[in-house]
Amino acid sequence: MKKRVYSGIRATGRLHLGNYMGAVKGMLELQDKYDCVFSVVDLHTITVPYEPDTLGVSIRNIVLDYLAAGLDPKKCLLEIQSRVPQHTELAYLLSTIYPVSRLEDLPTYKDKKAQYPKYVNMGLLYYPVLMAADVLLYKGELVPVGIDQKPHLEVMREIARKFNSMFGDTFPEPVRFKTPGEYVPSLSGTGKMSKSIEGSFINLTDDLATIQKRLASAPTDSGEVGGDIPESGGVANLFSLLRLFAGKEVYSKFMQDYKDKKIRYSELKEVLANAIFKELKPFAEKRKEFEANTKLVDEVIESSNNACRQLAEETMREVREKMGL
Ligand code: TRP
């Protein structure tokens, strides 16, 4: 039997290049080899302040991005988390076997508390339990997510172990699946590409001119430093992007230029902009097609979520029985 893969993206507006390379590209690779469920985790989305009026559009946007990126509903299931009520049921049941103190100690919870001091709600504390339920509901074994999700994976594994020891062997212990482009650096020169940092990201539907403009403001140096490429900062990030999108040969050429103090960043940015645009163009085209085909997208959502509910219910029957309910 094929292993099951589960991953989810929160519905906070459109995806950017970082999500695409990090999350969606990994999903593409997996859909051919495994039994995959890829979700829009809308119940996680509402743990921080949000707009109820536009949430529906954001959810649909992620589905459209999934489809345009090449996720194929014939090969994988596309889920909208809130349409599979078993997620919350399982999350509640699992919450009864997990200590509050461990959840309060998680760095992700502390970060969110600091970020939204007036919005410290139960859902935020519950976040990792719901995430564990997401994957365990489908008995998922592989979880393609970024390194920042490691603490959540730990909770998931602990919950699986604890459940198995209390109620009998039921769940696998899921592991994180690493994808090659999981770290897409920021254009601003520090950290990773992020939607919340202006000047750090490229949108998946940006045209060539916009990509050029965004790259133009990425910081560089005088070009006369020479030697090895720095390990961090603007130049380092541009080189990482170059390797990710333009390939090894182009990367090596500019690396040599850098060493020889001959580098011209205008040229590097031009090559990089073209390479990124080349990667994104088919995506933008396909997305337009799906946007126009409302009926098809509705059908995909309907049938995928039907199939998800059936799978989920199988697990729930087993869980309820094992817990004596
Ligand atoms: N917490 C994940 C993130 O912020 C999103 C998520 C929710 C998820 N449930 C999941 C990812 C289950 C993988 C599997 O990226």
XYZ file of C-alpha atoms and ligand atoms in Angstrom:
340
model
C 0.000 0.000 0.000
C 1.099 3.537 -0.795
C 2.000 5.835 2.066
C -0.379 8.666 2.809
C 0.766 12.272 2.603
C -1.085 15.210 4.152
C -0.299 18.889 3.981
C -2.194 22.127 4.320
C -1.881 25.815 3.604
C -3.707 28.535 5.520
C -6.064 30.738 3.524
C -4.418 34.095 4.058
C -4.643 35.664 0.614
C -2.654 34.539 -2.399
C 0.405 32.324 -2.433
C 3.780 33.889 -3.141
C 6.878 32.431 -4.709
C 8.148 31.187 -1.356
C 5.026 29.111 -0.649
C 5.072 27.864 -4.196
C 8.657 26.609 -4.191
C 8.509 25.463 -0.589
C 5.137 23.856 -0.275
C 3.402 23.371 -3.594
C 6.425 22.099 -5.544
C 6.900 19.435 -2.923
C 3.254 18.476 -3.290
C 3.639 18.114 -7.059
C 6.437 15.647 -6.602
C 4.460 13.646 -4.078
C 1.158 13.309 -5.891
C 2.669 10.821 -8.342
C 4.173 8.574 -5.693
C 1.828 8.634 -2.752
C -1.769 8.795 -1.653
C -2.080 12.518 -1.030
C -4.522 14.847 0.670
C -3.741 18.547 0.193
C -5.838 20.885 2.236
C -6.849 24.492 2.638
C -6.737 24.708 6.418
C -9.387 27.358 6.938
C -10.051 26.386 10.566
C -6.434 27.217 11.336
C -6.767 30.463 9.423
C -9.388 31.851 11.800
C -7.209 31.569 14.919
C -5.786 35.028 14.153
C -7.765 38.178 13.273
C -9.402 37.793 9.830
C -12.174 39.136 7.592
C -15.221 36.798 7.449
C -16.435 38.564 4.290
C -13.358 37.706 2.267
C -12.400 34.355 3.805
C -14.424 32.452 1.201
C -12.523 34.140 -1.618
C -9.188 33.389 0.052
C -10.122 29.715 0.435
C -11.051 29.466 -3.213
C -7.863 31.264 -4.211
C -5.755 28.558 -2.604
C -7.747 25.858 -4.399
C -7.172 27.718 -7.689
C -3.467 28.052 -6.917
C -3.257 24.328 -6.166
C -4.920 23.446 -9.453
C -2.923 25.959 -11.499
C 0.322 24.688 -9.996
C -0.504 21.235 -11.324
C -2.094 19.375 -8.454
C -4.336 16.932 -10.250
C -7.633 15.901 -8.627
C -7.311 12.548 -10.398
C -4.121 11.878 -8.476
C -4.734 13.555 -5.131
C -7.548 14.793 -2.927
C -8.027 18.523 -2.537
C -9.609 19.212 0.803
C -11.193 22.206 2.444
C -10.683 21.470 6.119
C -13.973 22.926 7.415
C -15.952 20.788 4.969
C -14.733 17.661 6.705
C -16.236 18.007 10.199
C -14.307 14.972 11.444
C -11.243 17.238 11.860
C -12.780 19.064 14.799
C -14.220 15.916 16.282
C -10.863 14.152 16.244
C -9.098 17.276 17.502
C -11.389 17.369 20.515
C -10.863 13.699 21.283
C -7.087 14.059 20.988
C -7.096 17.163 23.179
C -8.227 15.007 26.085
C -4.942 13.091 26.085
C -2.517 16.008 25.743
C -1.239 18.343 28.469
C -2.060 22.055 28.317
C 1.393 22.922 29.671
C 3.135 21.501 26.592
C 0.950 23.600 24.307
C 1.606 26.769 26.284
C 5.354 26.218 25.887
C 5.345 26.016 22.075
C 7.306 28.795 20.345
C 4.582 29.190 17.701
C 1.978 29.869 20.397
C 4.240 32.333 22.178
C 4.959 34.149 18.908
C 1.278 34.538 18.093
C 0.538 35.702 21.626
C 3.160 38.403 21.263
C 1.916 39.324 17.796
C -1.788 39.582 18.764
C -1.887 40.296 22.527
C -5.610 41.089 22.329
C -6.481 37.935 20.403
C -5.150 35.118 22.562
C -7.967 32.642 22.012
C -8.481 28.936 22.759
C -8.146 28.110 19.067
C -4.602 29.414 19.079
C -3.625 27.119 21.934
C -5.489 24.301 20.225
C -3.770 24.906 16.881
C -1.222 22.052 17.135
C -3.880 19.582 18.321
C -6.057 20.391 15.312
C -3.010 20.065 13.089
C -2.278 16.649 14.582
C -5.888 15.682 13.944
C -5.564 16.860 10.317
C -2.855 14.374 9.536
C -3.906 11.528 11.840
C -7.477 11.627 10.519
C -6.064 10.223 7.281
C -3.376 8.169 8.994
C -0.856 10.337 7.190
C 2.801 9.332 7.380
C 4.562 12.086 5.441
C 4.016 15.795 5.971
C 5.675 18.188 3.515
C 6.022 21.426 5.509
C 8.723 23.971 6.258
C 11.226 23.701 9.070
C 9.219 26.245 11.097
C 6.565 23.546 11.555
C 8.925 21.162 13.337
C 7.524 21.789 16.837
C 4.031 21.032 15.536
C 5.239 17.774 14.027
C 6.697 16.847 17.398
C 3.314 17.382 19.076
C 1.654 15.310 16.359
C 4.035 12.429 16.911
C 3.648 12.590 20.676
C -0.123 12.534 20.354
C 0.020 9.540 18.004
C 2.290 7.657 20.404
C 0.187 8.465 23.418
C -3.044 7.471 21.678
C -1.526 4.189 20.552
C -0.264 3.371 24.024
C -3.566 4.246 25.710
C -6.044 2.777 23.233
C -4.088 0.354 21.058
C -2.158 0.729 17.835
C -4.076 3.108 15.583
C -1.929 5.900 14.132
C 1.441 6.028 12.372
C 3.955 8.596 13.665
C 4.109 11.139 10.843
C 7.431 12.587 9.709
C 8.284 15.851 8.001
C 9.109 15.612 4.305
C 11.774 18.017 3.086
C 11.486 19.616 -0.343
C 14.489 21.044 -2.227
C 13.160 24.598 -2.517
C 11.818 24.794 0.981
C 13.861 27.843 1.863
C 13.262 30.694 -0.554
C 15.180 33.722 0.706
C 13.704 37.191 1.036
C 14.413 39.893 -1.553
C 15.015 42.308 1.291
C 18.269 40.596 2.213
C 17.333 39.063 5.552
C 15.398 35.914 6.382
C 12.958 34.063 4.192
C 10.400 35.306 1.709
C 7.298 36.268 3.653
C 3.961 37.809 2.826
C 4.046 39.960 5.921
C 7.301 41.684 4.969
C 6.919 44.322 2.270
C 9.653 44.160 -0.352
C 10.487 40.552 0.479
C 8.307 38.616 -1.927
C 7.255 37.943 -5.500
C 3.641 37.024 -6.248
C 2.854 34.048 -8.418
C 0.957 36.206 -10.885
C 3.547 39.006 -11.155
C 4.456 39.889 -14.736
C 8.045 40.323 -15.906
C 8.061 44.087 -15.342
C 6.848 43.673 -11.760
C 9.415 40.989 -11.013
C 12.134 43.253 -12.437
C 10.929 46.119 -10.295
C 10.881 44.005 -7.139
C 14.367 42.668 -7.835
C 15.650 46.173 -8.566
C 15.123 47.139 -4.942
C 16.911 44.063 -3.566
C 20.104 45.201 -1.809
C 23.577 44.331 -3.210
C 27.144 45.529 -2.597
C 29.690 47.556 -4.589
C 30.574 44.525 -6.709
C 34.237 44.954 -5.847
C 34.429 42.771 -2.761
C 35.673 39.608 -4.476
C 36.363 36.230 -2.877
C 33.641 33.881 -1.711
C 29.985 34.820 -1.817
C 28.825 36.044 1.593
C 26.824 33.618 3.711
C 23.995 36.002 4.486
C 22.538 39.307 3.344
C 21.295 40.680 0.042
C 24.011 39.262 -2.209
C 23.779 35.829 -0.596
C 20.014 35.808 -1.103
C 20.270 36.825 -4.753
C 22.697 33.992 -5.349
C 20.395 31.504 -3.604
C 17.532 32.610 -5.819
C 19.760 32.336 -8.854
C 20.653 28.746 -8.010
C 17.021 27.892 -7.364
C 15.657 29.366 -10.592
C 18.418 29.779 -13.161
C 20.317 26.572 -12.451
C 23.863 25.625 -11.535
C 25.657 26.839 -14.665
C 24.344 30.365 -14.548
C 24.998 30.400 -10.832
C 28.627 29.345 -11.325
C 29.208 31.979 -13.985
C 28.073 34.794 -11.698
C 29.964 33.285 -8.802
C 33.149 33.490 -10.859
C 32.330 37.106 -11.759
C 31.915 37.851 -8.077
C 35.267 36.275 -7.236
C 36.932 38.288 -10.025
C 35.246 41.523 -8.878
C 33.607 41.740 -12.287
C 30.038 41.156 -11.215
C 27.303 43.386 -12.612
C 24.219 43.114 -10.471
C 22.009 44.676 -13.140
C 22.884 41.748 -15.379
C 22.377 39.197 -12.595
C 18.972 40.665 -11.763
C 17.963 40.640 -15.424
C 18.854 36.945 -15.762
C 17.140 36.149 -12.476
C 13.954 38.049 -13.374
C 13.705 36.132 -16.649
C 14.288 32.803 -14.942
C 11.640 33.455 -12.304
C 9.162 34.684 -14.898
C 9.769 31.580 -16.996
C 8.867 29.445 -13.993
C 5.720 31.457 -13.269
C 4.263 32.089 -16.721
C 2.619 28.690 -17.258
C 1.228 28.958 -13.748
C -0.426 32.324 -14.439
C -1.902 31.030 -17.695
C -3.342 27.905 -16.140
C -4.762 29.871 -13.268
C -6.730 32.080 -15.648
C -8.254 28.976 -17.239
C -9.391 27.606 -13.892
C -10.709 30.998 -12.807
C -12.924 31.016 -15.884
C -14.102 27.448 -15.339
C -16.191 27.867 -12.189
C -18.223 24.736 -12.739
C -15.214 22.472 -13.038
C -13.630 23.895 -9.890
C -16.908 23.519 -7.965
C -17.102 19.888 -9.046
C -13.542 19.182 -7.995
C -14.208 20.692 -4.570
C -17.435 18.739 -4.190
C -16.135 15.323 -5.162
C -12.788 15.674 -3.416
C -14.376 16.647 -0.128
C -16.923 13.858 -0.413
C -14.115 11.356 -0.745
C -12.299 12.996 2.181
C -15.326 12.724 4.452
C -15.621 9.016 3.681
C -11.983 8.323 4.490
C -12.208 10.461 7.609
C -15.287 8.648 8.839
C -13.492 5.302 8.603
C -10.829 6.542 11.005
C -13.402 8.137 13.290
C -15.349 4.907 13.649
C -12.214 3.161 14.775
C -11.234 5.998 17.135
C -14.651 6.304 18.781
C -14.784 2.580 19.364
C -11.262 2.390 20.778
C -11.977 5.286 23.138
C -15.130 3.563 24.361
C -17.545 6.074 22.879
N 0.511 24.956 10.439
C 0.734 24.817 9.027
C 1.438 26.098 8.525
O 1.270 27.133 9.083
C -0.555 24.614 8.265
C -1.169 23.291 8.589
C -2.300 23.065 9.299
C -0.666 22.024 8.206
N -2.549 21.739 9.362
C -1.577 21.069 8.713
C 0.452 21.619 7.487
C -1.351 19.712 8.533
C 0.657 20.246 7.312
C -0.234 19.312 7.829
O 2.122 26.025 7.529
